[in-house]
């Protein structure tokens, strides 16, 4: 009997003979392929015996030796199995379930997608619930038998299963939940696997979506995001985008933005973009909160970027049609029909899934496709055709490489890596290729990870980068560790571990140091301590140390920081003269990047993109980078708090700080660093202090602010003026507080009633031995006896200044003192002249400083929110200002913290020593805008001519310790703006939110008004009437009380 006849009248007894026939003759010769329709019909028969016999045969075939060749056809029986789940006979139901499970368990894993049409056809709500339940149970089984393939199919499966989780029938709902749970288990993304239960909850309990989105927003995404992870998360994100609460919409946008940056293959995201983009775009145009709208717009831009990349690539994901023509061509099967065509189509499904999962080895293709096609093609033909198809498929997967290097330069590095700092991903699966002899400019905004990348390369922490012992890599930075600051320049270089390992002798070190200017008779002497070097000479010392190491790769972090024009030119010449040395340069100096760079490496969306040419060439293709050239091109805007009035100062041109005939010599040096310096600064000052490295600029500023004291000459500051000083080596302000966030640091620094804790550590605030001796010496003080009115002379010792201060009749200040031996404050005041003779001048300055600082408290209380807003005004986003510890911040961000801390108390004078170091051009433009609109005085030390020339009409030129003033030095005197024209502060808000009235400065009385008030007060005193506050003060002033 033929197989056709057997299938038409199939009984249970025929099962073994049918299997034997197929095994002997194959699916084609035996007639099985041609008669599969008959078997499918028998499986769906309403007659119990017919259905059971057919189902049993299918189960036997898929579990027997002929399973590989018959699966192409037995898969067609799956739909009939589902329908039989609703059969009135329990025996048929059971057989249908067993057979359905057998088909799903035994199909080749890569052919699993061929079963999905039958499964999805059984899930519509119109179908009976047992049919839907069985189909969902089959989906759940794939997690064990074909986990990777199930993950690949999740974009198709999740929407179907999700709809069933809402079903009213408990059995369907349970089966759908089990299927979804198993599907979540194969996602393979460790970043979100702990959220699996929450994602399940979000599907069935929409009210919990906001809370789940909040938890999801706290996930740190590190692992590459692939199609399975997106399939699970996208439904949740869509729900979040459609929530009413703006906070939830914003969180969804943040998660989308973060996850999409970690999508390595844009085709993984392609199926979800049509779902997410419209929802995001709707929110971007409708959300009322500007900040949330901005966050959403960023997510839209990111998805559009992914869409652009996906559109460029030929999409082959899950697309059988792309391969079918190639299979037909390679197998020479044009015009094939029937079983042969079905076999080719099934082989295409298997091959496409292998492409999706990157199973592209020849052995893998042969193993998985050969058993399917060998019935219709001989072994040699099949092997040849499979390999030719695989090669073509591999070409389809290739992503065009933009790298078009055509020269013969030696390749030093060609690696792919991920870079993180703490929990923040800086670069993800990015490529970096370096050629010998090239100078690469490393571009990117502050905090993107430029310095971290270079430090990681130097420390052998970049995966795939050649070992630093094979390719000698040297990181050049000017920071000198505190424990080495006492060493001489020669000893400092010799102490370097790499220099020691190379066995370089001291004579060779001296020789190289001499080539960069370290000579016994030069400005920087090789045997002087490195602590005496200015910033510019420290950088030259670091470059000299790098020269000694004969590097293959030089890593230069801001090599022109602190350098004057002469030394910047020297660095350019040095870099361009290097032969066979590759440099990676981080710099905010556009001139250096133009004159030295042959290539640009740019940070963009967690990738490192390579471009040929210098900065000018890069800007032609990336116009947004124009901010690297012009400060005015910056979109970033800083804002500094305005200083407010100063008691006793009416004109913006009146001096608030003075130095007169000051000469200063560093301890241990023979000749002075500064000679006879005289300057003054007012509220209207706009001064650029320039000069060569080591000329004495920073030393002069240290004298002016009181960090050091001159041996000759006087330094004066108005007692009520607040001064902000950001030092050249700015990080010393925060080095001891790196475990604090910037917000915590500022609140700690000013927590003591507004007093700046760091202002009292200056040298000029520490008592000298002579002053301490004077303070302990009894001093003759005149005291008026209250009973007799007689003046007595008593010798007393002042133990401390309590903090009070007032003006006497002569408009001179008197300070409240506490005498030695007294357990309580005396309430007595002594004139400043007397206290100066007693050795208390520095203590009076401390009282002045504290009172000046307290005046700044009136503007705003020291709250987390106020500090956060202040940090944002200084260019530090609240994410970094409030939530990141300072140890995790970049150099540029730390400078912003230091500037913000200095500006908190609304200073009247701001002194910035090399503010352009570490700040990118965008931040520099923002800083320039803030300085232009600032109403106080500004002194800037900088070698950045573009920066200072835009802001400063007056110039102090320092040359070998001698000062010359240039430009419009008298411009401040032309300012006729009167400070009393400024709007007066009438009230303040304390930390508890209470409004407190502020006492206004009294209007000066005319002679007539004064005479009338005198008469009125005398009459009140005579009649015993109470005086108000102003009258009482007037009475004391006129000695009426």
PDB file of C-alpha atoms in Angstrom, residues 44 82 119 210 313 365 665 983:
ATOM      1  CA  UNK A  44      -8.056  18.085  12.662  1.00  0.00           C
ATOM      2  CA  UNK A  82      -4.488  23.796  18.781  1.00  0.00           C
ATOM      3  CA  UNK A 119       0.632  30.042  17.456  1.00  0.00           C
ATOM      4  CA  UNK A 210       4.366  55.550  37.830  1.00  0.00           C
ATOM      5  CA  UNK A 313      21.803  49.555   6.975  1.00  0.00           C
ATOM      6  CA  UNK A 365      25.440  26.618   9.071  1.00  0.00           C
ATOM      7  CA  UNK A 665      60.728  87.185  48.628  1.00  0.00           C
ATOM      8  CA  UNK A 983      17.967  99.200  44.698  1.00  0.00           C
TER       9      UNK A 983
END
